[in-house]
mmCIF file of C-alpha atoms and ligand atoms in Angstrom:
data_model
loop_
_atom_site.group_PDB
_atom_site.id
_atom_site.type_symbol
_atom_site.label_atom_id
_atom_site.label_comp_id
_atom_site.label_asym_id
_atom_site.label_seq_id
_atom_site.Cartn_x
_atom_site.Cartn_y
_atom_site.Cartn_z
ATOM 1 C CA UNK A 1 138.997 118.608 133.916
ATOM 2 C CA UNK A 2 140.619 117.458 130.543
ATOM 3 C CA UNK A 3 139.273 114.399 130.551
ATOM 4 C CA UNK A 4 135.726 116.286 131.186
ATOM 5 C CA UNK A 5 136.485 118.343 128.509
ATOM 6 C CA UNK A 6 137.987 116.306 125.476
ATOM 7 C CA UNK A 7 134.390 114.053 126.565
ATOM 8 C CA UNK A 8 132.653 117.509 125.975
ATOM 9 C CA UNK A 9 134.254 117.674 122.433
ATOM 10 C CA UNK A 10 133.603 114.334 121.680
ATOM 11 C CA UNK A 11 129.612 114.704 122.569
ATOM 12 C CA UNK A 12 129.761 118.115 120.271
ATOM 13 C CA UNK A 13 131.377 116.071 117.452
ATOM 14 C CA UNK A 14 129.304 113.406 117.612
ATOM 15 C CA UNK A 15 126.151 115.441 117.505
ATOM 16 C CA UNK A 16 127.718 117.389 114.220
ATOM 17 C CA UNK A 17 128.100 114.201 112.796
ATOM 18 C CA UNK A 18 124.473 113.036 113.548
ATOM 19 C CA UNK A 19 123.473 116.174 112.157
ATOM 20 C CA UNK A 20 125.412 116.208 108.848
ATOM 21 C CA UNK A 21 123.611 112.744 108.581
ATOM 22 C CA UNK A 22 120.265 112.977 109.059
ATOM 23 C CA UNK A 23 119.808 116.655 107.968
ATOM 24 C CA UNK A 24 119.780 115.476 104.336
ATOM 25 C CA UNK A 25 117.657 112.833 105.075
ATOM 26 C CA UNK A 26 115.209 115.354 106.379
ATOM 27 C CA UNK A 27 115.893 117.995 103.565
ATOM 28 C CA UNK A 28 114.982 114.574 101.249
ATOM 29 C CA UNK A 29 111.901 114.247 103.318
ATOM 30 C CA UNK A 30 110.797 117.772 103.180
ATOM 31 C CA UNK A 31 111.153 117.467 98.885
ATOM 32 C CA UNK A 32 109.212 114.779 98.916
ATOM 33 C CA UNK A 33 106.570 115.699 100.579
ATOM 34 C CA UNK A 34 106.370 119.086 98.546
ATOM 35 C CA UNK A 35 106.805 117.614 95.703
ATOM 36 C CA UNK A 36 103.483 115.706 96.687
ATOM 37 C CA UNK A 37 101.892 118.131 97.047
ATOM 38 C CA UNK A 38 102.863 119.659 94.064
ATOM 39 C CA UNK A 39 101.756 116.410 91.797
ATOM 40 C CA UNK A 40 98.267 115.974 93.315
ATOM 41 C CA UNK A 41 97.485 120.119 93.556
ATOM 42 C CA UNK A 42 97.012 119.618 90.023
ATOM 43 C CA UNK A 43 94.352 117.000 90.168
ATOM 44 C CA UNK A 44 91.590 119.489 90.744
ATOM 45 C CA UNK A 45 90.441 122.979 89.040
ATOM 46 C CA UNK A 46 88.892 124.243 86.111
ATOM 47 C CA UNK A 47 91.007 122.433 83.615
ATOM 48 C CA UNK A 48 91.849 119.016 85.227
ATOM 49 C CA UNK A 49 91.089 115.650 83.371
ATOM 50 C CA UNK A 50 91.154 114.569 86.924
ATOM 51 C CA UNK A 51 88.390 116.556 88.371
ATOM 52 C CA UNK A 52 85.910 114.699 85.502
ATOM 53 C CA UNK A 53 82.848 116.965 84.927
ATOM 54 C CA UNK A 54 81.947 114.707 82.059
ATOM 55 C CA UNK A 55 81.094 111.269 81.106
ATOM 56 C CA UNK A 56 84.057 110.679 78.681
ATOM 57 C CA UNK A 57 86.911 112.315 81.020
ATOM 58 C CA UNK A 58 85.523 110.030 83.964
ATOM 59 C CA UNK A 59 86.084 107.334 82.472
ATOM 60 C CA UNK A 60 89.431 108.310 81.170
ATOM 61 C CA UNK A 61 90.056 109.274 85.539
ATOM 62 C CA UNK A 62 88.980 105.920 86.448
ATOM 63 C CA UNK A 63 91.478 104.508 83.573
ATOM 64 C CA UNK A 64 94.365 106.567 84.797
ATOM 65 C CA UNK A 65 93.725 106.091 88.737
ATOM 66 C CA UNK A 66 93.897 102.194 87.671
ATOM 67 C CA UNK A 67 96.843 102.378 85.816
ATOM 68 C CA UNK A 68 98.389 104.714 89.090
ATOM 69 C CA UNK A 69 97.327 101.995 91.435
ATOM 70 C CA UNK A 70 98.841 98.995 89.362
ATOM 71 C CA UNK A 71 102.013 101.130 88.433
ATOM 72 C CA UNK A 72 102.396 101.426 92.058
ATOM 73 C CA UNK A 73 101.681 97.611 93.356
ATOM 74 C CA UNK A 74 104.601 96.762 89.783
ATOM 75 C CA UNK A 75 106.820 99.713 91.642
ATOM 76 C CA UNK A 76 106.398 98.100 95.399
ATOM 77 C CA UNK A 77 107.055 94.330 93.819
ATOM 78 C CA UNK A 78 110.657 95.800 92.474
ATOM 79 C CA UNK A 79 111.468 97.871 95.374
ATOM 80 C CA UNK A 80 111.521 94.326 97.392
ATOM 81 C CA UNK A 81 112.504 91.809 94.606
ATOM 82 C CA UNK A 82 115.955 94.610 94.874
ATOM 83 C CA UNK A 83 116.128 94.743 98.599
ATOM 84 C CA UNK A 84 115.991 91.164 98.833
ATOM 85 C CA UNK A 85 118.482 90.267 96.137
ATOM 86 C CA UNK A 86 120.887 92.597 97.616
ATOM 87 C CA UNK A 87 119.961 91.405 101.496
ATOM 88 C CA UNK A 88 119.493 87.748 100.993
ATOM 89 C CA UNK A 89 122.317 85.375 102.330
ATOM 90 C CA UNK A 90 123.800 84.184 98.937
ATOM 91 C CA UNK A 91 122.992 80.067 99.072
ATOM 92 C CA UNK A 92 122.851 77.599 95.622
ATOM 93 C CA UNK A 93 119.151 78.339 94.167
ATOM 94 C CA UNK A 94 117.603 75.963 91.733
ATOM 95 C CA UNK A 95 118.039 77.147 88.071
ATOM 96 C CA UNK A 96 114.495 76.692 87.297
ATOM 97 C CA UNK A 97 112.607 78.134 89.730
ATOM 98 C CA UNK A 98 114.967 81.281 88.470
ATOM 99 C CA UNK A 99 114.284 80.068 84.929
ATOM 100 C CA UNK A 100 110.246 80.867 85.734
ATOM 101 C CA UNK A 101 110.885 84.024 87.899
ATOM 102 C CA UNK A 102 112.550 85.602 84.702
ATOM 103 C CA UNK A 103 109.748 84.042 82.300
ATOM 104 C CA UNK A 104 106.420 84.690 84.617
ATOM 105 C CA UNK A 105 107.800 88.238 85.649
ATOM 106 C CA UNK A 106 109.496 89.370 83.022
ATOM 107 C CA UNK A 107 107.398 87.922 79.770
ATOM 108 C CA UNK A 108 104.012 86.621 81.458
ATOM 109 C CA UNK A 109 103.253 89.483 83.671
ATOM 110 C CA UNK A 110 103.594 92.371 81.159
ATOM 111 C CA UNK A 111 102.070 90.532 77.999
ATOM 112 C CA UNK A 112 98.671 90.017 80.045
ATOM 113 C CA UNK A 113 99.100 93.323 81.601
ATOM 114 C CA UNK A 114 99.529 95.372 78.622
ATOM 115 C CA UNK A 115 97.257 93.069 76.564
ATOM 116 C CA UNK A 116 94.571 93.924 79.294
ATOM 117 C CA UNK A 117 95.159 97.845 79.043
ATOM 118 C CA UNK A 118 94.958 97.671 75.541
ATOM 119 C CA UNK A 119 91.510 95.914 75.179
ATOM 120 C CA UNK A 120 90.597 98.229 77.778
ATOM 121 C CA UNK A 121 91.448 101.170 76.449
ATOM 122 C CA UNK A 122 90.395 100.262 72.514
ATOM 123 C CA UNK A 123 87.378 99.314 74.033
ATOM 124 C CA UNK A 124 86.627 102.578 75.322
ATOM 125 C CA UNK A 125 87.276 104.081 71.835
ATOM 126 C CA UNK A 126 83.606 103.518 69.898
ATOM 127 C CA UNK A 127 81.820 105.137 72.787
ATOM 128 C CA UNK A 128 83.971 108.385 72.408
ATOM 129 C CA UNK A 129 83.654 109.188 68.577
ATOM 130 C CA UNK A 130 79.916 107.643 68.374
ATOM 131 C CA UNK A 131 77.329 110.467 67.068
ATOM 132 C CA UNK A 132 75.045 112.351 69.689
ATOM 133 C CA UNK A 133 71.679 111.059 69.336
ATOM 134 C CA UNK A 134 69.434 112.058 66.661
ATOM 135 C CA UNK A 135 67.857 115.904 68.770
ATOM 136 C CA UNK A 136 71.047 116.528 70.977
ATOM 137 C CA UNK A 137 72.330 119.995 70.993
ATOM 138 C CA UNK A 138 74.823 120.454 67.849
ATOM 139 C CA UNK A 139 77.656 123.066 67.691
ATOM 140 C CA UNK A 140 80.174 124.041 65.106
ATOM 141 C CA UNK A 141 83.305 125.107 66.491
ATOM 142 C CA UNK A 142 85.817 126.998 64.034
ATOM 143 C CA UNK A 143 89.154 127.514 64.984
ATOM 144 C CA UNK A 144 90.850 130.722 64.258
ATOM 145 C CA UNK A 145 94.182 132.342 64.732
ATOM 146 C CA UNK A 146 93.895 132.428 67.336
ATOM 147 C CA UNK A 147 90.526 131.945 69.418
ATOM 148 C CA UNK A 148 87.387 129.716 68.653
ATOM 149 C CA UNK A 149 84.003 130.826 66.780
ATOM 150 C CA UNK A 150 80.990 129.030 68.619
ATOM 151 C CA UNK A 151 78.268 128.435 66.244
ATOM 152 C CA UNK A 152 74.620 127.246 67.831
ATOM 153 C CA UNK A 153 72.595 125.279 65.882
ATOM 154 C CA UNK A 154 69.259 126.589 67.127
ATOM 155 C CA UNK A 155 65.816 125.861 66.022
ATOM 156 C CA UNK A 156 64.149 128.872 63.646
ATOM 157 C CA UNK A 157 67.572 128.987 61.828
ATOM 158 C CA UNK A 158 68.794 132.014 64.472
ATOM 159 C CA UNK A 159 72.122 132.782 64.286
ATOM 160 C CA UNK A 160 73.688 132.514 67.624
ATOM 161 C CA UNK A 161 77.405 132.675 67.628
ATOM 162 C CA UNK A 162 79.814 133.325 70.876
ATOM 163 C CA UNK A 163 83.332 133.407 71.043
ATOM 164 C CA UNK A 164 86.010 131.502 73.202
ATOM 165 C CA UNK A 165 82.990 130.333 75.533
ATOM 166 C CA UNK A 166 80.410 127.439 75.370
ATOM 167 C CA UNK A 167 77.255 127.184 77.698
ATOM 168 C CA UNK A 168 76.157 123.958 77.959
ATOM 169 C CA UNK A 169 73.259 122.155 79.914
ATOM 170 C CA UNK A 170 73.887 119.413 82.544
ATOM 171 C CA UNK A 171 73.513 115.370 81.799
ATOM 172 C CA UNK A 172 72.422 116.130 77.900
ATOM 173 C CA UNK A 173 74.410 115.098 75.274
ATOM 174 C CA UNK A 174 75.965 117.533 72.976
ATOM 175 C CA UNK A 175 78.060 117.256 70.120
ATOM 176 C CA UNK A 176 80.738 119.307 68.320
ATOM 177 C CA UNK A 177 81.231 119.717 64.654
ATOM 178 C CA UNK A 178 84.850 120.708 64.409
ATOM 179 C CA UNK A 179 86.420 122.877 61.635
ATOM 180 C CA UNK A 180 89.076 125.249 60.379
ATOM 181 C CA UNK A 181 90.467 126.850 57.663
ATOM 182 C CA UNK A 182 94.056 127.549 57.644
ATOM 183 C CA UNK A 183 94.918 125.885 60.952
ATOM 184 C CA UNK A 184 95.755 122.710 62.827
ATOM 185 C CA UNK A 185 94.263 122.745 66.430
ATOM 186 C CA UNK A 186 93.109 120.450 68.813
ATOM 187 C CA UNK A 187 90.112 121.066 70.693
ATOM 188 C CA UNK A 188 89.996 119.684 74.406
ATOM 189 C CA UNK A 189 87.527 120.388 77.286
ATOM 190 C CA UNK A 190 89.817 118.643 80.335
ATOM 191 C CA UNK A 191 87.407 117.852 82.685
ATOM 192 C CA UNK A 192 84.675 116.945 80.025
ATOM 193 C CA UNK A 193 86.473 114.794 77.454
ATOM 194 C CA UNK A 194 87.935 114.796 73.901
ATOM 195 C CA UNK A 195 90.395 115.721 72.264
ATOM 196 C CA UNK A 196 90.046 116.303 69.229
ATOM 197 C CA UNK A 197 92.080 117.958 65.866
ATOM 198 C CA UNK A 198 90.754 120.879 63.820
ATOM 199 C CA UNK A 199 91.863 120.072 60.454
ATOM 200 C CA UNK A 200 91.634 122.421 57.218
ATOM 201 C CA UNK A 201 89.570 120.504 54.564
ATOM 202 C CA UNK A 202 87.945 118.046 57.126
ATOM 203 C CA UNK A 203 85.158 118.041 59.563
ATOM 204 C CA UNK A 204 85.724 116.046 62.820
ATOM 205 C CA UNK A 205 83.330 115.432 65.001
ATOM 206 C CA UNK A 206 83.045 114.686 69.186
ATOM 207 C CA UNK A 207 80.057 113.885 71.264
ATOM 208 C CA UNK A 208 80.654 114.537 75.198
ATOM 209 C CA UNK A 209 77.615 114.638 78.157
ATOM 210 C CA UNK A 210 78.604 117.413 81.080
ATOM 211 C CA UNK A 211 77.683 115.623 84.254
ATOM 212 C CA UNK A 212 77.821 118.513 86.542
ATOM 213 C CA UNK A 213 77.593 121.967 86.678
ATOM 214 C CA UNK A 214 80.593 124.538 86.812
ATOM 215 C CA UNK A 215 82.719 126.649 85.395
ATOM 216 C CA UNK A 216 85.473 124.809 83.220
ATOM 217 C CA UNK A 217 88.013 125.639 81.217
ATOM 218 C CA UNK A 218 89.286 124.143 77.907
ATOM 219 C CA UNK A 219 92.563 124.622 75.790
ATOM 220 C CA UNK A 220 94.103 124.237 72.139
ATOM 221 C CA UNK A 221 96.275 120.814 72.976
ATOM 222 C CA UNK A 222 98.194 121.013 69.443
ATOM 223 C CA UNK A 223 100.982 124.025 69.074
ATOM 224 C CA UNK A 224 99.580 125.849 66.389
ATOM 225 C CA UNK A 225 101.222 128.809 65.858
ATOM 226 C CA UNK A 226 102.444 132.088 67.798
ATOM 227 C CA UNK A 227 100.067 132.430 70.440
ATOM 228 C CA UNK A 228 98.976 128.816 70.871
ATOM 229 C CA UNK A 229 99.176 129.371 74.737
ATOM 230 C CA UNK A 230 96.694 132.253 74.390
ATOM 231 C CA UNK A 231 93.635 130.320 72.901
ATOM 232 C CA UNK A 232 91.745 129.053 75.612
ATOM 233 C CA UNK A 233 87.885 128.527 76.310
ATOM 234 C CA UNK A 234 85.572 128.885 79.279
ATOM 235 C CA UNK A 235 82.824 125.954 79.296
ATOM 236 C CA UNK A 236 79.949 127.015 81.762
ATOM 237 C CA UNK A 237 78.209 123.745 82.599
ATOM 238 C CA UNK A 238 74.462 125.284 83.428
ATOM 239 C CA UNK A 239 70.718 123.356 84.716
ATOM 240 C CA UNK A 240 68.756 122.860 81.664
ATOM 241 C CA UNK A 241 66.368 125.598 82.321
ATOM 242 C CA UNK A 242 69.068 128.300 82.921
ATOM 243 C CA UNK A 243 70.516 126.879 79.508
ATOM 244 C CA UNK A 244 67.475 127.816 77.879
ATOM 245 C CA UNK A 245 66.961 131.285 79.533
ATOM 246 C CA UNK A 246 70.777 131.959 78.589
ATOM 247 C CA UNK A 247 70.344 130.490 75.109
ATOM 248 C CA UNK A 248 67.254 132.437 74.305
ATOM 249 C CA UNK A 249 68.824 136.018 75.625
ATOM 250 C CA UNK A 250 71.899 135.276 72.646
ATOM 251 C CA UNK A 251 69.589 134.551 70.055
ATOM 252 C CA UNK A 252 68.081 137.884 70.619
ATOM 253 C CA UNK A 253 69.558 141.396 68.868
ATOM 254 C CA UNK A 254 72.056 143.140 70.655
ATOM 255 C CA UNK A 255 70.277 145.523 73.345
ATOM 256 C CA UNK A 256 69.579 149.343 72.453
ATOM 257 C CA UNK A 257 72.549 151.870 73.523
ATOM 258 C CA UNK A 258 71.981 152.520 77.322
ATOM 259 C CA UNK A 259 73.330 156.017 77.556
ATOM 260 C CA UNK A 260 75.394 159.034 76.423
ATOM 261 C CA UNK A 261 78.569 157.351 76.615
ATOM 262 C CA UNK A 262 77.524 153.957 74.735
ATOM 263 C CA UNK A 263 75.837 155.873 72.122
ATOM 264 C CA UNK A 264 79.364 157.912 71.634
ATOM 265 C CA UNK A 265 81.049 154.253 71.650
ATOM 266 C CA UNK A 266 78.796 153.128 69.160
ATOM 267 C CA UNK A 267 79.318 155.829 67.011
ATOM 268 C CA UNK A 268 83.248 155.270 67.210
ATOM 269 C CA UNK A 269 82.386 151.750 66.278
ATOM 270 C CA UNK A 270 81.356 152.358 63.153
ATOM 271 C CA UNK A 271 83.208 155.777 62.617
ATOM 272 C CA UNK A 272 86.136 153.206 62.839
ATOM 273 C CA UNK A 273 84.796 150.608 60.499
ATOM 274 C CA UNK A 274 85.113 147.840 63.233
ATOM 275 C CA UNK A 275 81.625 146.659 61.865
ATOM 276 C CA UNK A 276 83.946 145.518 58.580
ATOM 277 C CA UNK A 277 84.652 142.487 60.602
ATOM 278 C CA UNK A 278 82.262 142.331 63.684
ATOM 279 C CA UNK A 279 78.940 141.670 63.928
ATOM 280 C CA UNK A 280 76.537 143.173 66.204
ATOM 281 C CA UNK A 281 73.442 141.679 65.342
ATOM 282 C CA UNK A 282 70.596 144.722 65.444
ATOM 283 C CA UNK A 283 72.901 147.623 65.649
ATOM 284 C CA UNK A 284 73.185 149.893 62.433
ATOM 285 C CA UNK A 285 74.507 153.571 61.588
ATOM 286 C CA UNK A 286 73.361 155.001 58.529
ATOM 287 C CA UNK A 287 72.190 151.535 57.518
ATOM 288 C CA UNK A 288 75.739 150.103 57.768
ATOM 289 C CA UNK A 289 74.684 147.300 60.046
ATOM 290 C CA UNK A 290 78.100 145.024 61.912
ATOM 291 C CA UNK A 291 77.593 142.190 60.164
ATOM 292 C CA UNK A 292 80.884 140.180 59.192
ATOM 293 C CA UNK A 293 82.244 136.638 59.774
ATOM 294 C CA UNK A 294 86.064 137.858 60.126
ATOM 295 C CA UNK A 295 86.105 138.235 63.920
ATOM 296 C CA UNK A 296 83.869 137.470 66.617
ATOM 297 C CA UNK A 297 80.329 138.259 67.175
ATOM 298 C CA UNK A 298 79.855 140.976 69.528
ATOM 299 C CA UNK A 299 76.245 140.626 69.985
ATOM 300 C CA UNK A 300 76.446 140.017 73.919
ATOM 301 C CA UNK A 301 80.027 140.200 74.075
ATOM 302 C CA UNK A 302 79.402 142.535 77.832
ATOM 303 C CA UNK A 303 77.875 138.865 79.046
ATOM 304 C CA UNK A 304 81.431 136.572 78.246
ATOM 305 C CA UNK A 305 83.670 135.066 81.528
ATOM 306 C CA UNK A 306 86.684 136.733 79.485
ATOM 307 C CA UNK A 307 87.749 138.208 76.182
ATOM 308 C CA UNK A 308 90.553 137.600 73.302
ATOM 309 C CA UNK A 309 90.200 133.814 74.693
ATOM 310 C CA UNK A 310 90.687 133.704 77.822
ATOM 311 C CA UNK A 311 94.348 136.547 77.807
ATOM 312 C CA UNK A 312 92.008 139.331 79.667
ATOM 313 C CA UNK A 313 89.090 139.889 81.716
ATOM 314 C CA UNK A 314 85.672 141.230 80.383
ATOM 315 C CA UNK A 315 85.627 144.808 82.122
ATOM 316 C CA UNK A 316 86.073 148.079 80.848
ATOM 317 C CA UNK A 317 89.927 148.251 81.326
ATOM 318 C CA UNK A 318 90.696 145.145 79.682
ATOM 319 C CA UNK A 319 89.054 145.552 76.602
ATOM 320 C CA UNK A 320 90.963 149.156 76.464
ATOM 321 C CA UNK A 321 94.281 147.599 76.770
ATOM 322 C CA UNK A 322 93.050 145.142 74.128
ATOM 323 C CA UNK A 323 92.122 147.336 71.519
ATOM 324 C CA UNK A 324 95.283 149.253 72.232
ATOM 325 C CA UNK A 325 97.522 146.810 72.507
ATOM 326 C CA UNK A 326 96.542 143.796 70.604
ATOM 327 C CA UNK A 327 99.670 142.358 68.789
ATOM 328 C CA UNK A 328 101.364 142.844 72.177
ATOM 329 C CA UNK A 329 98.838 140.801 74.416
ATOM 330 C CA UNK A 330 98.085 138.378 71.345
ATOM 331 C CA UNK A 331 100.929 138.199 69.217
ATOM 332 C CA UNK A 332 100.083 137.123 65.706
ATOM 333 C CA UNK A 333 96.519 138.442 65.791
ATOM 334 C CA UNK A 334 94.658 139.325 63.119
ATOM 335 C CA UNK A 335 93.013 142.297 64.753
ATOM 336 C CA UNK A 336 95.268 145.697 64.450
ATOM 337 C CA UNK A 337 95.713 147.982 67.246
ATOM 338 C CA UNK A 338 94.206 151.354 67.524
ATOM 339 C CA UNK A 339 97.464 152.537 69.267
ATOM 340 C CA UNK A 340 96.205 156.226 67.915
ATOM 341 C CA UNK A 341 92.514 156.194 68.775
ATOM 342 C CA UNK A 342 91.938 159.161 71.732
ATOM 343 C CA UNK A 343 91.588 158.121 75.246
ATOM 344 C CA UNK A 344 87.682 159.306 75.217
ATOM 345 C CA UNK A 345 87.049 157.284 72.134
ATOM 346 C CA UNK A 346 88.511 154.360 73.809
ATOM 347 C CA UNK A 347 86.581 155.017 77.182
ATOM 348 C CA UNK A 348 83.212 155.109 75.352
ATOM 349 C CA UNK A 349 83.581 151.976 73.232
ATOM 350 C CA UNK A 350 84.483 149.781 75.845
ATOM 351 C CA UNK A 351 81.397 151.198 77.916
ATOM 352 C CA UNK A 352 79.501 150.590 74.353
ATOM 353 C CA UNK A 353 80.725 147.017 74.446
ATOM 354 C CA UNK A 354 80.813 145.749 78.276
ATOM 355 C CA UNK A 355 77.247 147.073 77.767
ATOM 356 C CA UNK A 356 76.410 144.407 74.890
ATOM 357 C CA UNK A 357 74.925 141.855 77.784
HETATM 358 CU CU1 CUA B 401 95.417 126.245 68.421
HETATM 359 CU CU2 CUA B 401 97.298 125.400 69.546
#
């Protein structure tokens, strides 16, 4: 009986002792393979240079993916050059084969690979800051503190002017006419290309070609100021024909009020002087019409993915919070908050401008 039981303990023992050893080993699995995961769950979405939607940012894919693969043949060549120094019987090795391990491996081999790379990537270079050609689509982006003015350069001189969202059509060149006036940012469409600085005093330019269609996001890559984070874009990628339809709805006037409760909105609107740095092309009270360059253009504001770039939805609630709140959801905004306006007010202008389409 003892000697059955102390072999009892001993089996117990052992198996604690197997456990306490391979349990990290399995924790160490377990990390890794979540921390897979992790790395390649941000290869795709709407803002991934690795989910290319463009000719530019496939090219900069296929770079990386290249540079991935080679890092990881360099990586594998270590791991066993290690394993085998440390598991190779020790024995008298002739100095210059050693001599030309050091020199191929350790000179040689990263000269020709980085030289390569290099060529590669300078090579690359022209093709990114070369002009559209001559009839592309042309549009001037300004950046603001803190969202983006879209300007369309459209034929018959019409103004047509978004905010913190670009339409583009599919496999036609466009290209961007960068600006700004008191700030540095850096304009970058992920999954299409760039990027590119916004510099006071200078005009920068960047062609890119959309090569499918989607809804993309883009992103100010330079820190710029308070809300930095909260300046963000949505690129629709559309067919050709839908472009036009879509580009020949903005360059018309805003809509007429649909009902009671716009017309009320409208009226607060103006009763609140928001038209002193607005516009709403076609919409005038007491022939004050909203035409100012200090904020956005409203015109069809009811038809934008989001609004104050990208921080809130386009509905009704949102843009209440955001004309309540303001400095609190944007922080260093120019816009003030109308912390006092009453709730009705508020109701009716958002229904006035939701209903800007
Ligand atoms: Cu604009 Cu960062």
């Amino acid at each position: 009986m003892i000697v059955a039981g102390s072999g009892l303990v001993t089996n117990s023992r052992k198996k604690r002792e197997i456990c306490r050893r391979t349990k990290p080993l399995w924790d160490l699995r377990g990390g890794l393979v979540v921390a897979i995961a992790l790395l390649f769950s941000g290869c795709g979405g709407q803002r991934s240079a690795l989910d290319p939607a463009g000719i530019a940012a496939e090219r900069v894919a296929d770079l990386y993916w290249w540079m991935v693969a080679g890092a990881a043949v360099i990586w594998a060549l270590m791991i066993f050059l290690t394993v085998y120094a440390v598991r190779a019987r020790r024995r008298a090795e002739n100095e210059g084969n050693g001599k030309w391990l050091i020199i191929g491996g350790g000179v040689v081999l990263p000269v020709v690979v980085l030289t390569a790379l290099l060529v590669h990537g300078l090579a690359m270079l022209p093709d990114f800051t070369a002009p559209a050609p001559t009839g592309s689509l042309k549009i001037t982006i300004h950046g603001k503190q803190w969202w983006w003015r879209v300007r369309y350069e459209a034929a018959g001189n019409q103004l047509i002017e978004m905010a913190n969202e670009l339409r583009l059509p599919v496999n036609e060149p466009v290209e961007f006419r960068l600006e700004s006036y008191d700030v540095n940012h850096s304009f970058w469409i992920p999954p299409l290309g760039g990027k590119l600085d916004l510099i006071p005093g200078r005009v920068t330019r960047l062609a890119l070609k959309p090569t499918r269609t989607g809804v993309f996001q883009g992103a100010c890559a330079e820190y710029c100021g308070l809300s930095h984070a909260l300046m963000s874009f949505s690129v629709v990628i559309l067919e050709k024909d839908e472009f036009n339809r879509w580009l020949a709805n903005q360059a018309q006037p805003a809509q007429p009020v649909a009902d009671a409760e716009a017309a009320r909105g409208q009226e607060v609107f103006f009763g609140k002087a928001c038209n002193a740095c607005h516009t709403i092309r076609g919409h005038a009270i007491n022939g004050m019409p909203a035409l100012s360059a200090i904020g956005p253009d409203l015109t069809h504001v009811g038809s934008r993915v989001s609004i104050a770039a990208g921080a809130l939805p386009n509905n009704p609630d949102a843009i209440r919070r955001w004309i309540r709140h303001t400095k609190f959801i944007k922080p260093g905004t120019l816009m003030p908050a109308f912390a006092d306006l009453p709730e009705e007010d508020l109701r009716a202008l958002a229904v006035y401008l939701k209903n800007l389409q």
